[in-house]
Amino acid sequence: MLRCLYPWWLSRGWTGLPLLKRHLFTMKLQSPEFQSLFTEGLKSLTELFVKENHELRIAGGAVRDLLNGVKPQDVDFATTATPEQMKGMFQAAGIRMINNKGEKHGTVTARLDKENFEITTLRIDVVTDGRHAEVEFTTDWQRDAERRDLTINSMFLGFDGTLYDYFNGYEDLKNKKVRFVGHAKKRIQEDYLRILRYFRFYGRIVDRPGDHDPETLEAIAESASGLAGISGERIWVELKKILLGSHVNHLIHLIYDLGVAPYIGLPTNASLEEFDKVSQNVEGFSPKPMTLLASLFKVQDDVTKLDLRLKISKEEKNLGLFLVKYRKDLTKAADSSEPLKPYQDFIIDCREPDATARVWELLKYQGQHGLLRDLQQWSVPAFPVSGHDIRKEGISSGKEVGALLQQLREQWKKSGYQMGKDELLSYVKKA
């Protein structure tokens, strides 16, 4: 890799607003992951922008991933062309555009060779209210980088492999540091969701927990109440990613220590000791976000309150309610010869399609890793007797049929689900 460092001290930009003091760092990136992005659609797109004399670069998270040697799942593009200029270019070239909802924010989505390319005009935030921003378009790459949240997300990558880094994002990425661009409090107050994005990327980038800039933690504590105005859906998207990342124990404790918890739907009287135990239990077993989160809840009403704030899915809510209700009551059998049987009986009795998946999460929560492996290899057996079978034995009363089915089901469970239809029906004949 070729690396160059260009000093570029600037104090004011074209809008007259103060700019942050910085260096522009550039280097060449030529990696297999980068080269793999060059599909026919992307080649056609870049050629069109060159022809029309507009700059186009890869932006944000995709650059970060490429520098980490990872092929990005999503690639966002930034350009000096305005939305109107892009629309004119694409229309003249016969390129279809889809989803025009992003145009007021500067985003145009073009479809080439069965691929969608989301391209956003460089912009600066003119007015922000902590949730949304009024933007103004610019051709200044530095100003666009300055409005982004974290240094590691503020870089651009040209199609010749040149990295453009205005705020030491590359160094922070190498050193596994998560820092805001410029002043943390200012960046946070532009969009309070950035508090949770900080925690999320901390869990994704940092090797060992505990290394935070004091200014950043102070800014988060002072700004935490701003999260009250952020929609629950947006908060839940970020919180789930935090729960699925690394250092989750450290980060959840930090969320409580900095006073963030009450503004994102978490209980103020959370059971942090239970959370510490469960976060160890689930490590390495890919728990669902709710499995870990449920350990903070003391009663089922805490799940209901979370749902009111964050608008979680029905499946997520039901899992939370299930874990809080059964974490102490549904446990392995005292008889060591069949420790899994209470869980199996529950699944059989529940008769709901997601019962098995819920019990898997319960076993992760309880730290019963051996039982989890055994249950994952177990197939739910089908009860061999139906109401029709009992009626053929001369029982016609619906109430009596139902009662007999339940009795036979209990006999079948006691047998370890081994009794067949004929053996079970023999009990009906005796009755």
Tab-separated table of N, CA and C in Angstrom, residues 278-287 364 369:
chain	number	residue	atom	x	y	z
A	278	VAL	N	-26.415	-14.228	33.358
A	278	VAL	CA	-26.935	-14.704	32.074
A	278	VAL	C	-26.009	-14.328	30.924
A	279	SER	N	-25.374	-13.164	30.991
A	279	SER	CA	-24.469	-12.769	29.913
A	279	SER	C	-23.288	-13.725	29.816
A	280	GLN	N	-22.903	-14.332	30.947
A	280	GLN	CA	-21.877	-15.384	30.914
A	280	GLN	C	-22.449	-16.685	30.366
A	281	ASN	N	-23.685	-17.003	30.780
A	281	ASN	CA	-24.324	-18.249	30.333
A	281	ASN	C	-24.450	-18.325	28.814
A	282	VAL	N	-24.819	-17.216	28.194
A	282	VAL	CA	-25.144	-17.244	26.755
A	282	VAL	C	-23.932	-17.030	25.862
A	283	GLU	N	-22.800	-16.686	26.438
A	283	GLU	CA	-21.629	-16.352	25.617
A	283	GLU	C	-21.226	-17.525	24.735
A	284	GLY	N	-21.156	-17.255	23.443
A	284	GLY	CA	-20.773	-18.286	22.483
A	284	GLY	C	-21.917	-19.138	21.980
A	285	PHE	N	-23.161	-18.824	22.407
A	285	PHE	CA	-24.301	-19.654	22.006
A	285	PHE	C	-25.336	-18.884	21.182
A	286	SER	N	-24.944	-17.763	20.641
A	286	SER	CA	-25.784	-16.975	19.723
A	286	SER	C	-27.210	-16.775	20.235
A	287	PRO	N	-27.356	-16.133	21.397
A	287	PRO	CA	-28.714	-15.900	21.907
A	287	PRO	C	-29.437	-14.848	21.085
A	364	LYS	N	-30.303	-21.624	26.893
A	364	LYS	CA	-29.155	-20.716	26.794
A	364	LYS	C	-29.138	-19.784	28.011
A	369	HIS	N	-25.975	-25.891	28.667
A	369	HIS	CA	-25.462	-26.075	27.310
A	369	HIS	C	-25.550	-27.528	26.835
